[in-house]
Coordinates of C-alpha atoms in Angstrom, one line a residue:
X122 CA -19.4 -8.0 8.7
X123 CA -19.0 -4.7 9.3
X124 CA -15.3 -3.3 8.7
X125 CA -14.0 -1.9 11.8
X126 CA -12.9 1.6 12.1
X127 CA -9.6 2.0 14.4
X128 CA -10.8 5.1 15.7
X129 CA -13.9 4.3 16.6
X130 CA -13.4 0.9 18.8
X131 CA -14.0 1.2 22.3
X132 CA -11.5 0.7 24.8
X133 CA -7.9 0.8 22.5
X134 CA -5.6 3.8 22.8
X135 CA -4.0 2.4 20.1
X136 CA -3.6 -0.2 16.7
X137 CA -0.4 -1.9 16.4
X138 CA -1.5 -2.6 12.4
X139 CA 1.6 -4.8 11.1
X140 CA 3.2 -2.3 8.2
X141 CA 4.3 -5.8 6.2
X142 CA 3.1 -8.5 7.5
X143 CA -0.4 -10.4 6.8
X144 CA -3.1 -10.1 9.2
X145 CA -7.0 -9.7 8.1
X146 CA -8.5 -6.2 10.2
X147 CA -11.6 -6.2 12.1
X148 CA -11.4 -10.4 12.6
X149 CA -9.5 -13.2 13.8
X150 CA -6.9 -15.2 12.6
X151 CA -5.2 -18.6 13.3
X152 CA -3.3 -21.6 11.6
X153 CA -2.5 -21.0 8.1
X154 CA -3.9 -23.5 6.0
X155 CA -4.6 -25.1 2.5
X156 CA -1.4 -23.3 1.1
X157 CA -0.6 -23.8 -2.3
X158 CA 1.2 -22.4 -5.9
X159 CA -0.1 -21.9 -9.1
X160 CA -0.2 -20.0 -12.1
X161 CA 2.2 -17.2 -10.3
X162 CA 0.5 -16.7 -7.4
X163 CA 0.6 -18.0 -3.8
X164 CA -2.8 -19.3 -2.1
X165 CA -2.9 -18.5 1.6
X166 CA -5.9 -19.9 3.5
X167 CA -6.5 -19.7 7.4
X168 CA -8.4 -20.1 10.1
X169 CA -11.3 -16.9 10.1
X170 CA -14.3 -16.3 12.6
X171 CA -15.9 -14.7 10.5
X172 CA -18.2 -12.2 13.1
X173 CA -15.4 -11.5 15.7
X174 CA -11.7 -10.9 17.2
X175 CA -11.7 -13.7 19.3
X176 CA -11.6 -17.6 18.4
X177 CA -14.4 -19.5 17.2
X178 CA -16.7 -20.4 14.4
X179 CA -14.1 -21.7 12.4
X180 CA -13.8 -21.0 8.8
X181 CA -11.4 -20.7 6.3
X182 CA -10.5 -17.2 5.0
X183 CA -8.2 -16.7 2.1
X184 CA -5.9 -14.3 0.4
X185 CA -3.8 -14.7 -2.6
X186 CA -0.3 -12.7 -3.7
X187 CA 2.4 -12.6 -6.4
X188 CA 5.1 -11.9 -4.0
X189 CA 4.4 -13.2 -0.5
X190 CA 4.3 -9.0 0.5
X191 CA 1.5 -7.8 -1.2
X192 CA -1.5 -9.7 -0.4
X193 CA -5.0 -9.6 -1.7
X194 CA -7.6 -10.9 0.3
X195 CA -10.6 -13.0 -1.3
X196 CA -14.0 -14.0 0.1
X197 CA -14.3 -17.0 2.3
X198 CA -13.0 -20.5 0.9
X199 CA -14.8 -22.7 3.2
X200 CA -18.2 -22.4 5.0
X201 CA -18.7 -24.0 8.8
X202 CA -21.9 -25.7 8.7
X203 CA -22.6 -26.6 12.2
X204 CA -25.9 -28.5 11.6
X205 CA -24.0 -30.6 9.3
X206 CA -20.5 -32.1 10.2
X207 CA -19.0 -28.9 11.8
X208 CA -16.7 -26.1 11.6
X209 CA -13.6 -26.1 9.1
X210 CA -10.6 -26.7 11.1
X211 CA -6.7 -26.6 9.6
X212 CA -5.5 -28.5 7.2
X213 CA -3.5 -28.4 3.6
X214 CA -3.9 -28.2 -0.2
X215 CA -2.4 -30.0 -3.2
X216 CA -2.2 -29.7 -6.7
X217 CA -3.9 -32.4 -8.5
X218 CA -1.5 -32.5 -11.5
X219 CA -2.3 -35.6 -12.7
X220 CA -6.4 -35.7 -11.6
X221 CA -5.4 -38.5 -9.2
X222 CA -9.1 -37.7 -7.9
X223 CA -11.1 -36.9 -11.1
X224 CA -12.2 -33.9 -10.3
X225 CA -10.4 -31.5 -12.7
X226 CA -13.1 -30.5 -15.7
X227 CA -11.0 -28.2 -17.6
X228 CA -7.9 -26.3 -18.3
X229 CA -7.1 -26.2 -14.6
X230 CA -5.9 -28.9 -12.6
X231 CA -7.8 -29.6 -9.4
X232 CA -6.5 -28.5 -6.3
X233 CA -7.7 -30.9 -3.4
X234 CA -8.4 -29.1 0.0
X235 CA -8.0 -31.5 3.1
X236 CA -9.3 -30.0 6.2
X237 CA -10.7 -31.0 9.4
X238 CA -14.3 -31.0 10.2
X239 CA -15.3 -30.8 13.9
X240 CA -19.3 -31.2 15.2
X241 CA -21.0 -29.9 18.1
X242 CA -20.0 -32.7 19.7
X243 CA -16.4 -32.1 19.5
X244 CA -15.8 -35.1 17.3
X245 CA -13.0 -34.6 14.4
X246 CA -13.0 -36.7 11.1
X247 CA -10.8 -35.7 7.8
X248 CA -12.6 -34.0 4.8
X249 CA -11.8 -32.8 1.5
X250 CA -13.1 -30.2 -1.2
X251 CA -12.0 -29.5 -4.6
X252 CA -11.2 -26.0 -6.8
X253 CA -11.7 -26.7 -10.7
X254 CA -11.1 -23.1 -10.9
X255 CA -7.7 -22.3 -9.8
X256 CA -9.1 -22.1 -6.2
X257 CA -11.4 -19.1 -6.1
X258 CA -14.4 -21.9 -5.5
X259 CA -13.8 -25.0 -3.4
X260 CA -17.0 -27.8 -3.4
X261 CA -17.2 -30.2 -0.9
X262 CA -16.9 -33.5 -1.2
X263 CA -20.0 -35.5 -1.2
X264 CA -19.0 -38.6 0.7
X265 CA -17.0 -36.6 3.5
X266 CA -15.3 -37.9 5.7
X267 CA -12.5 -39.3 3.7
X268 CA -11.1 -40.9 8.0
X269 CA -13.8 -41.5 10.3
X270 CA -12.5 -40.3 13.9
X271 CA -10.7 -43.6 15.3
X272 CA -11.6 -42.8 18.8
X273 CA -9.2 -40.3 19.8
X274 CA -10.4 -36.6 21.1
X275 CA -7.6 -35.3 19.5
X276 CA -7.3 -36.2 15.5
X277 CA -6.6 -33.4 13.1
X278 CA -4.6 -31.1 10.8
X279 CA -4.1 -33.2 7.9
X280 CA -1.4 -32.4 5.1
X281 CA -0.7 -34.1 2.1
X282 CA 2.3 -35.2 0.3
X283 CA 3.2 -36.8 -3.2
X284 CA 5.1 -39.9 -2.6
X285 CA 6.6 -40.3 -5.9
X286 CA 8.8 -43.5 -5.7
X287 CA 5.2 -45.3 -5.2
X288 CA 3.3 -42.9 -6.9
X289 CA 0.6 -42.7 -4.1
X290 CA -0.4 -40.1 -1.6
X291 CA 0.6 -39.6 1.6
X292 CA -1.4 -37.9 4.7
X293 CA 0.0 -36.8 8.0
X294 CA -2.5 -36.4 10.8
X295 CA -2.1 -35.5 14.3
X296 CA -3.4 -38.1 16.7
X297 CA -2.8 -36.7 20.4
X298 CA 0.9 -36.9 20.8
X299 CA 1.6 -39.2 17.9
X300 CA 1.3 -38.6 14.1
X301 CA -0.9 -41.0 12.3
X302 CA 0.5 -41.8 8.5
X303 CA -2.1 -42.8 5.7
X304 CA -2.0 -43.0 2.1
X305 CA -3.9 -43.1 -1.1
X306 CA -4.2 -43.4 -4.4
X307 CA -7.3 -40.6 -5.6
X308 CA -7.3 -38.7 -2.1
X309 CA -10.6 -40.2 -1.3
X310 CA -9.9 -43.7 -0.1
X311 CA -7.2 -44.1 2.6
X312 CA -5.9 -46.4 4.5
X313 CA -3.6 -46.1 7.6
X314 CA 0.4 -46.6 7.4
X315 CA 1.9 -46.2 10.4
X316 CA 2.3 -44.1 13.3
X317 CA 5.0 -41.9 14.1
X318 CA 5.9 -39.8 17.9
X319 CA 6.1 -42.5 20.5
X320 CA 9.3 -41.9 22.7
X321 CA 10.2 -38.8 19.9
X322 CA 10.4 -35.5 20.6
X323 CA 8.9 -32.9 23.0
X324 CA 5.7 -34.2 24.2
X325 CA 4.7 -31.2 26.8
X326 CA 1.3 -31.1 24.5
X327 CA -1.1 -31.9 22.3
X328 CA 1.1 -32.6 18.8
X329 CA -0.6 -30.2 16.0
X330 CA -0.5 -28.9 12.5
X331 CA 2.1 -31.8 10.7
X332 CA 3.7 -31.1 7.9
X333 CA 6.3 -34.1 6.0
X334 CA 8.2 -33.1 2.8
X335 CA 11.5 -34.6 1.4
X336 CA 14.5 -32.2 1.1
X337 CA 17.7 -32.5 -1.0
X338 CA 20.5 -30.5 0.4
X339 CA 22.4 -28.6 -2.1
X340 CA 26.0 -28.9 -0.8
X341 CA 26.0 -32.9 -0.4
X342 CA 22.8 -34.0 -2.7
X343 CA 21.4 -36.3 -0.5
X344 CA 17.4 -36.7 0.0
X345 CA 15.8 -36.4 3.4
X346 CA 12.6 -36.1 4.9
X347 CA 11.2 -33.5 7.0
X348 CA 8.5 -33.7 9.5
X349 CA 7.4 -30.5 11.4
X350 CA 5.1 -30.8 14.1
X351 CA 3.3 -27.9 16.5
X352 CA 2.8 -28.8 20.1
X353 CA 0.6 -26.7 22.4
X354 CA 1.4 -26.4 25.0
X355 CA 5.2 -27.5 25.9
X356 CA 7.9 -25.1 23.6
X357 CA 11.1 -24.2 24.9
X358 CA 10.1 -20.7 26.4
X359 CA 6.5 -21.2 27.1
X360 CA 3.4 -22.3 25.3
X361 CA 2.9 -22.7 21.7
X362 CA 6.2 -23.8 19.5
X363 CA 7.1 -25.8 16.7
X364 CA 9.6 -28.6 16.4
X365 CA 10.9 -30.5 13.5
X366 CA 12.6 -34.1 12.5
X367 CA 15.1 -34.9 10.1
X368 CA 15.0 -38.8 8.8
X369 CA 13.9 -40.9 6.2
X370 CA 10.8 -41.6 5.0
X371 CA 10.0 -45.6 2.9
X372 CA 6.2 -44.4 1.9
X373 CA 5.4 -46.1 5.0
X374 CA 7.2 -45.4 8.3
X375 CA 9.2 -42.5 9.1
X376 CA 12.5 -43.1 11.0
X377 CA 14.7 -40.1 12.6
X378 CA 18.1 -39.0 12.0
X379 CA 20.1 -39.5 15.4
X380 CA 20.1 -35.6 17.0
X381 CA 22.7 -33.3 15.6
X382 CA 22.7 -30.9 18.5
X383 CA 22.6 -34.4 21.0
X384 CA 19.4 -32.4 23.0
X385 CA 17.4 -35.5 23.5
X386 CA 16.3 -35.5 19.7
X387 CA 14.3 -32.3 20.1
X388 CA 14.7 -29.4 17.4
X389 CA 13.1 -26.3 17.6
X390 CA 12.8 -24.6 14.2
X391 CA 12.2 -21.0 16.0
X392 CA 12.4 -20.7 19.5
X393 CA 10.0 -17.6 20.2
X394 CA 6.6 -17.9 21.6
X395 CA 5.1 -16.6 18.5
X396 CA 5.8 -19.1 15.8
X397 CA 3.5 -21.5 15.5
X398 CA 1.3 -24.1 13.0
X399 CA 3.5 -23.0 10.2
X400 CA 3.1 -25.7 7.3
X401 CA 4.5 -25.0 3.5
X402 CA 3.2 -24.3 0.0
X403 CA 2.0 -27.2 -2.1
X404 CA 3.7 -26.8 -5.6
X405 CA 6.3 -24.1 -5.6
X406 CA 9.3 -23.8 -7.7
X407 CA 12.4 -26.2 -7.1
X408 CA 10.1 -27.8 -4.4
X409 CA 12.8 -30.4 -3.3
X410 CA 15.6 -27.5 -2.5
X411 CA 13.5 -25.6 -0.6
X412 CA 9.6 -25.5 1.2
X413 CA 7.9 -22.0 1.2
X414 CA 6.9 -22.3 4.9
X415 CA 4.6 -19.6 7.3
X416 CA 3.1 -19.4 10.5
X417 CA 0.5 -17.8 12.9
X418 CA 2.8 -15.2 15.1
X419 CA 0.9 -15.7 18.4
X420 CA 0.8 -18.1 20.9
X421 CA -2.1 -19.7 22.8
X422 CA -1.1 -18.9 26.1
X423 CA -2.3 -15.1 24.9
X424 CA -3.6 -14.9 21.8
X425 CA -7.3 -14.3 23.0
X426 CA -5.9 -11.3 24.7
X427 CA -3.9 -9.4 23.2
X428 CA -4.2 -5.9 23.7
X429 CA -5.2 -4.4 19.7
X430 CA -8.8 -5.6 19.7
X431 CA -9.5 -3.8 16.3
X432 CA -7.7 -7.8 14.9
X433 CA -6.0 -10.1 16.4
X434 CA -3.6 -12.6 14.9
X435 CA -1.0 -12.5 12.2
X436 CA 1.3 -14.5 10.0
X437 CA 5.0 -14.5 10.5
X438 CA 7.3 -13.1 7.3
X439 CA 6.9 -16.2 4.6
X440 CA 10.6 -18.3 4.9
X441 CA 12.4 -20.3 2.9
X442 CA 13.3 -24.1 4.3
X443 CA 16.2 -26.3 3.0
X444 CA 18.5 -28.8 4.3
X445 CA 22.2 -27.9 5.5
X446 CA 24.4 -29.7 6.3
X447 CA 26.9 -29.1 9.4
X448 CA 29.7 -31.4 11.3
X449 CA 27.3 -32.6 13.9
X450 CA 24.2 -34.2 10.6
X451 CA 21.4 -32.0 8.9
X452 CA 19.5 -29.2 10.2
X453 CA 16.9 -26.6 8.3
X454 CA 17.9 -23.3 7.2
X455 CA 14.6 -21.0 7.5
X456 CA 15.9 -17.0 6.1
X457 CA 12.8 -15.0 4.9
X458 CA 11.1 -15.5 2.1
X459 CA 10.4 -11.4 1.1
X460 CA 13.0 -9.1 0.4
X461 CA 12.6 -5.1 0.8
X462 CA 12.6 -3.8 -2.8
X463 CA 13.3 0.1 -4.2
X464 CA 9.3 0.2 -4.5
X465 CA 8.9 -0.2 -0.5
X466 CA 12.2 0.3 1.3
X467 CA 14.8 2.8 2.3
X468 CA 18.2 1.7 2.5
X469 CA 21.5 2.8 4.2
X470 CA 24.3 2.1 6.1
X471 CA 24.8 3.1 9.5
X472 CA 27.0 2.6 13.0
X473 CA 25.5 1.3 15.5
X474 CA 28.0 1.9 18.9
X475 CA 27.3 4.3 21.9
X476 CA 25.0 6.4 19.9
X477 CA 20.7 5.4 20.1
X478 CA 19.9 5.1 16.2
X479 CA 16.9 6.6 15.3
X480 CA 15.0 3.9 14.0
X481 CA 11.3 3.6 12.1
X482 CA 8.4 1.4 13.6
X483 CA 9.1 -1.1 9.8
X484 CA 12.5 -2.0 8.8
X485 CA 15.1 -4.6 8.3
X486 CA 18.5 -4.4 10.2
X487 CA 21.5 -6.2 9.0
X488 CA 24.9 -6.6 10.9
X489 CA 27.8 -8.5 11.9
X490 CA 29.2 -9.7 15.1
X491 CA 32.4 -11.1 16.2
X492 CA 32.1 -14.0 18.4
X493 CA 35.4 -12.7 20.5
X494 CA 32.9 -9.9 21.7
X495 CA 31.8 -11.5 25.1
X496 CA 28.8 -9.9 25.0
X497 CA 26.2 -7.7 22.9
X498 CA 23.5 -5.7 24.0
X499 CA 20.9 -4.1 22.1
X500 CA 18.2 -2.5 23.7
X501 CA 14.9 -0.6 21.8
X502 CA 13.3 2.0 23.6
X503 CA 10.1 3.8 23.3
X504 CA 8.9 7.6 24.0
X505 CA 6.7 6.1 26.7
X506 CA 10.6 4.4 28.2
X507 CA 9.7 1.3 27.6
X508 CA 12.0 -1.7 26.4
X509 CA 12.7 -4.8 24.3
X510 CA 16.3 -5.9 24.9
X511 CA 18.6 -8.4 22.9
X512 CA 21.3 -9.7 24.3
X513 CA 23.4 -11.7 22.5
X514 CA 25.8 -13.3 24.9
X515 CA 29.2 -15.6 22.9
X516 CA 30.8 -16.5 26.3
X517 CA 27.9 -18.2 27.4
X518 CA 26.2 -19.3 24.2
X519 CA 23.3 -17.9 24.9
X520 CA 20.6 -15.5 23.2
X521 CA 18.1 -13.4 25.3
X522 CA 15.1 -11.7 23.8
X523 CA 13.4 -10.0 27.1
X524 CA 10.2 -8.4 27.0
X525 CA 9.4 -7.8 30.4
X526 CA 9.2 -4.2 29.8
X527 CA 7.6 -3.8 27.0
X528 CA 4.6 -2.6 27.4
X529 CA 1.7 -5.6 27.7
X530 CA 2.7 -8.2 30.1
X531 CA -0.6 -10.0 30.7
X532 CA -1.1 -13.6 30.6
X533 CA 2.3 -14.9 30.8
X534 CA 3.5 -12.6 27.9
X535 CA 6.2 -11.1 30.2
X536 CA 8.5 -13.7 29.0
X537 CA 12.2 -13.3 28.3
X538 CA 13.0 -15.9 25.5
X539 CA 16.2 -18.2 25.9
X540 CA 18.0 -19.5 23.3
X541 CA 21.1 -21.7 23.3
X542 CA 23.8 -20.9 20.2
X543 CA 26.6 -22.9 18.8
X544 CA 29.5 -20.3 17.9
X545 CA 33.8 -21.1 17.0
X546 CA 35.8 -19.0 18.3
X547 CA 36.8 -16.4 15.9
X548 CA 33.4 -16.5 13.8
X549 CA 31.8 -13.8 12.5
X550 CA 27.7 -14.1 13.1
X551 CA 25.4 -12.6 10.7
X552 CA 22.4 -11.2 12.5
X553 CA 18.9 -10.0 10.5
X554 CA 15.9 -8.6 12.7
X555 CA 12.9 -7.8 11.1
X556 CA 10.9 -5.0 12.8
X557 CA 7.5 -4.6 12.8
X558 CA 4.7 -2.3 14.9
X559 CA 4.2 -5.2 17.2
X560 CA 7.0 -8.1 16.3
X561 CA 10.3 -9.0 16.0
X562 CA 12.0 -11.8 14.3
X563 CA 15.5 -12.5 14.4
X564 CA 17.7 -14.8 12.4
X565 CA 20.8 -16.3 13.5
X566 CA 23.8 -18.7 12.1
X567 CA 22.4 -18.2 8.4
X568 CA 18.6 -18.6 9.7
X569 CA 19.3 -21.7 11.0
X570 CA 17.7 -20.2 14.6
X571 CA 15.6 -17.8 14.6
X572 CA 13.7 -16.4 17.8
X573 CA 10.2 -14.9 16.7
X574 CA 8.6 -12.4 19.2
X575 CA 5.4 -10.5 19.5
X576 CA 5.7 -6.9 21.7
X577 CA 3.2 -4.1 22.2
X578 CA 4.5 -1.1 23.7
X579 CA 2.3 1.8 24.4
X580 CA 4.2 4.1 22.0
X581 CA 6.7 3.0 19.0
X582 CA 10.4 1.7 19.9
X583 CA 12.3 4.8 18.1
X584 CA 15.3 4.2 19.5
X585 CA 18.2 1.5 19.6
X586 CA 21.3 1.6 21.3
X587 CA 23.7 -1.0 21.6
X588 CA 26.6 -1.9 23.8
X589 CA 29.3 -4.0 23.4
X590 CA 31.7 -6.2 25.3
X591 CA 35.0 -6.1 23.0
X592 CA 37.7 -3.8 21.9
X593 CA 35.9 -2.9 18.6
X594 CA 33.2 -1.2 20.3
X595 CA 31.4 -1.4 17.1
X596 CA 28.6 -3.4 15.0
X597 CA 30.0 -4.3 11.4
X598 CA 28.4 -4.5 8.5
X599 CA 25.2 -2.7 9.4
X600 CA 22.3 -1.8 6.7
X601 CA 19.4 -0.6 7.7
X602 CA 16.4 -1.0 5.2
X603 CA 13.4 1.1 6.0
X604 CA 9.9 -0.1 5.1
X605 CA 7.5 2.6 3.7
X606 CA 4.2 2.0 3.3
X607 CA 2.9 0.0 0.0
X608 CA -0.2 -1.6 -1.1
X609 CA 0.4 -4.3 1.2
X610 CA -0.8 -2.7 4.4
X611 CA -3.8 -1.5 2.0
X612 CA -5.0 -5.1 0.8
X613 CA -4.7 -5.9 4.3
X614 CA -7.2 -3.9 5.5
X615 CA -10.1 -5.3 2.7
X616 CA -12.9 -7.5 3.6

């Protein structure tokens, strides 16, 4: 295809190109998929249409990086064939370290794509392909499907996990509001485990993209498993959203910790609107501390309509999951993956109090809060006057991220984003936002909530002024890191 020129696309004033994070110009985007590590270098796939900005014919595009920043992207992984058995739908990747499947042919070990193919007719069975060459060529299978369709309209995303006190595989795949668990020995032959989701959860929609790893929390050294699970719609603000489960897992049946917030056993892992079908990196380093985890940063309510039609769709920043540990059971701790380095960032302290800080459209902002302020407001502001305002509000243990005036408010986007947070008295709360030309994420409580945000306002938010409720009068701790431009804006902009 043709790469798009901004300039030259009718009917867009203007881009709102992410500076940082990954998006694929002139196309669409959706669900990360196939992710896995090897030989230094992370593997992203997703879902591409290949000819246009909006959703449909469903392949898988792909992009590789050394540092989950700079990203390169590669040619097409896998091909729809809609005569055959259909588009390429979302799904994950493994490392075949041991050649479990007899694929590998050389030096490399196999890395085993497992995918969803859907006909013409709507129908969705589990495939799988194989890389002998680190991943720049997958083959498919011969004998696809691996799981016939077992009657559901619904029955997809698989991801695959080593079960290593059995020494089989494990699959996780979404069957309407349930999760359907499978395992194998070579990846090719499975046969069903158990199912997972009945009376669990948030069930406002269809269950998607699953994703179940074990954890071992650092402070206590116990195991757990983690199951994280997309539903569309039904999150707590609107829409697309992504819950998780903490529990164990016997290699057949997956059981639940009881709820350590006591919310009716439902745990959000970000409550924006624009965190969604995240799943985690096959093979990384220290693997059982932490997950490597990203999402797509839009939300179906809006995603086919967002305003910058020179792309649309994005991945939120890359982020780290482990297990903590707190008085009330286990929760997940998600803080970005990335950090700013000398190469791509300015860095300095300022004071944020009755004064608007000049801010960039990229940057980081650190800073500290007392939880004996009653309550903090933050408020962005464009040339063009309009607004994105945070208001972080102790008394009431509540967070706001409102949008309403932000520029696009079509299609239900003119949300303002609720989220309740647990606070003692006297605590200090560490707050990071990350800023981009259309997003915001912000981290909360050591990442362990974390409201992600999309906003397009007209003209840049240049300004932020902040007011406070308390006798300080003053945000602590603040650093500001400014992101300037490096070759990962660049390498997103390749075919």
């Amino acid at each position: 295809m043709q790469q798009l020129d901004n300039q030259n696309v009718q009917g867009t004033e203007r881009t709102w190109n992410p500076h940082y994070h990954f998006f694929k110009l002139g196309f669409w985007i959706n669900d990360p998929n196939g992710l896995f590590y090897l030989d230094g270098k992370y593997h992203l796939f997703f879902q591409l249409n290949p000819d246009d900005v909006v959703w449909g014919n469903m392949h898988w595009g792909y992009a590789t990086s050394e540092n989950l920043l700079d990203w390169q992207h590669q040619p097409i992984a896998l091909h729809a064939e809609p005569e055959g058995l259909g588009y390429i739908f979302s799904g994950g990747a493994v490392v075949d370290t041991n050649n479990t499947a007899g694929f590998a042919t050389g030096e490399h070990p196999a890395v085993i794509a497992t995918f969803t193919h859907q006909s013409e007719s709507e129908e969705q069975v589990q495939s799988i392909a194989y890389s002998v060459d680190g991943g720049q060529n997958f083959t498919k299978y011969a004998h696809n499907p691996v799981i016939a369709n077992p009657g559901l309209k619904d029955f997809r995303d698989p991801k695959v996990v080593w079960y290593a006190k059995k020494q089989y595989w494990v699959k996780a795949v979404v069957a309407g509001q349930c999760v359907y668990f499978y395992q194998s020995s070579d990846l090719k032959s499975w046969q069903k485990l158990s199912e997972f989701g009945h009376n669990h959860g948030a069930h406002g929609g269809v269950w998607e993209c699953p994703d179940l790893f074990p954890l071992i929390c650092s402070e206590t050294g116990e195991e757990r498993w983690v199951l994280l699970i997309s539903i569309n719609p039904g999150g707590p603000n609107g829409g697309s959203a992504t819950q998780y489960f903490i529990g164990d897992f016997d290699g057949i049946e997956f059981k639940p910790q009881d709820s350590p917030l006591g919310n009716s056993q439902i745990h959000w892992l970000d409550y924006g609107t624009d965190c969604y079908a995240g799943i985690t990196w096959d093979n990384t380093p220290d693997i059982l501390q932490s997950r490597t985890y990203i999402a797509w940063m839009s939300n179906w309510d809006y995603a086919r309509d967002t305003p910058d039609n020179t792309w649309r769709g994005a991945m939120t920043l890359p982020r780290k999951i482990s297990l903590v540990k707190s008085e009330v059971g286990y929760q997940l701790a998600t803080p970005p993956a990335i950090e700013f380095n000398e190469r791509n960032s300015i860095s300095s302290s300022e004071t944020l109090n009755q004064q608007p800080l000049v801010i960039p459209e990229a940057y980081k902002l650190a800073f500290t809060l007392n939880s004996d302020s009653a309550k903090t407001v933050l408020q962005w502001q464009s040339a063009s006057k309009e607004t994105f305002v945070l208001t972080i509000d102790f008394a009431n243990k509540l967070i706001l991220a409102d949008r309403t005036k932000s520029g696009f408010n079509e299609k239900g986007f003119d949300t303002v984003v609720k989220m309740p947070i647990e606070v003692l008295e006297q605590q200090s709360v560490e707050i990071e936002i990350y800023a981009d030309a259309c997003s915001f994420e912000l981290f909360f409580n050591g990442s362990r909530q974390c409201i992600t945000t999309l906003t397009f306002p007209t003209t840049p938010f240049s300004q932020l002024s902040v007011a406070l409720d308390s006798e300080e009068k003053q945000v602590k701790d603040v650093n500001l890191s400014a992101y300037t431009a490096a070759s990962s804006t660049k390498s997103s902009k390749k075919s």
